[in-house]
Amino acid sequence: NLAVVPIFSVQISHNRLTSPGLLTISAGMVNIALSVLWARTWPNALGVALGTAVALTAKNALFTPWYVAHIQGANPWRYYVQMVPVVAATAALYALAWALNNAGLVTGIVSIALWSFGIGLPFVALCWFVLLTRHERETFRQLARGFLHTRQPV
């Protein structure tokens, strides 16, 4: 959901904020409704998290790219095609986590931490070496350097 943040600037620079604002309010209402409904169905806070994920993903993955393409007079598939590798990688990650859980391999906080690192580190490597372009990796390095150098010692 953070991937759409850069394209929000298109809406702002063209002063086209009414439709996104109304949709954000609507997505918030859907978020609340789904969270309340699913909080009764799913254990712990999972229902609330899923309600939020569904509402935000629908708004950010479906509406925002289409609306920005509309503002620019471009084809929306210009944005949707770029999301395919990320969606596929995320779906694979979810499927693996689901399979581990259903196999009974996630039994407590320690196993959650171990599996999270065991799955997460290769996923980060996949994203870094396969999904990001050279320019994106360099931008990330520059941002990380700037962040590390601006940190003040405690």
mmCIF file of N, CA and C in Angstrom, residues 128 133-145:
data_model
loop_
_atom_site.group_PDB
_atom_site.id
_atom_site.type_symbol
_atom_site.label_atom_id
_atom_site.label_comp_id
_atom_site.label_asym_id
_atom_site.label_seq_id
_atom_site.Cartn_x
_atom_site.Cartn_y
_atom_site.Cartn_z
ATOM 1 N N TRP A 128 14.945 -7.388 -3.591
ATOM 2 C CA TRP A 128 16.114 -6.560 -3.876
ATOM 3 C C TRP A 128 16.738 -6.907 -5.226
ATOM 4 N N THR A 133 14.582 -2.272 -9.687
ATOM 5 C CA THR A 133 15.518 -1.915 -10.746
ATOM 6 C C THR A 133 16.810 -1.382 -10.115
ATOM 7 N N ARG A 134 17.836 -1.245 -10.904
ATOM 8 C CA ARG A 134 19.094 -0.697 -10.417
ATOM 9 C C ARG A 134 18.893 0.710 -9.855
ATOM 10 N N HIS A 135 18.098 1.505 -10.535
ATOM 11 C CA HIS A 135 17.820 2.866 -10.071
ATOM 12 C C HIS A 135 17.099 2.849 -8.719
ATOM 13 N N GLU A 136 16.140 1.948 -8.544
ATOM 14 C CA GLU A 136 15.416 1.858 -7.270
ATOM 15 C C GLU A 136 16.341 1.427 -6.133
ATOM 16 N N ARG A 137 17.245 0.483 -6.427
ATOM 17 C CA ARG A 137 18.198 0.054 -5.396
ATOM 18 C C ARG A 137 19.122 1.201 -4.998
ATOM 19 N N GLU A 138 19.584 1.967 -5.974
ATOM 20 C CA GLU A 138 20.461 3.101 -5.675
ATOM 21 C C GLU A 138 19.720 4.182 -4.887
ATOM 22 N N THR A 139 18.480 4.429 -5.237
ATOM 23 C CA THR A 139 17.674 5.394 -4.482
ATOM 24 C C THR A 139 17.522 4.942 -3.035
ATOM 25 N N PHE A 140 17.258 3.658 -2.835
ATOM 26 C CA PHE A 140 17.126 3.122 -1.475
ATOM 27 C C PHE A 140 18.437 3.276 -0.708
ATOM 28 N N ARG A 141 19.555 2.990 -1.359
ATOM 29 C CA ARG A 141 20.861 3.147 -0.695
ATOM 30 C C ARG A 141 21.085 4.592 -0.263
ATOM 31 N N GLN A 142 20.759 5.529 -1.139
ATOM 32 C CA GLN A 142 20.940 6.941 -0.803
ATOM 33 C C GLN A 142 20.047 7.356 0.362
ATOM 34 N N LEU A 143 18.801 6.895 0.346
ATOM 35 C CA LEU A 143 17.896 7.207 1.453
ATOM 36 C C LEU A 143 18.399 6.605 2.758
ATOM 37 N N ALA A 144 18.889 5.366 2.697
ATOM 38 C CA ALA A 144 19.395 4.705 3.910
ATOM 39 C C ALA A 144 20.625 5.428 4.441
ATOM 40 N N ARG A 145 21.529 5.825 3.533
ATOM 41 C CA ARG A 145 22.713 6.570 3.974
ATOM 42 C C ARG A 145 22.315 7.875 4.639
#
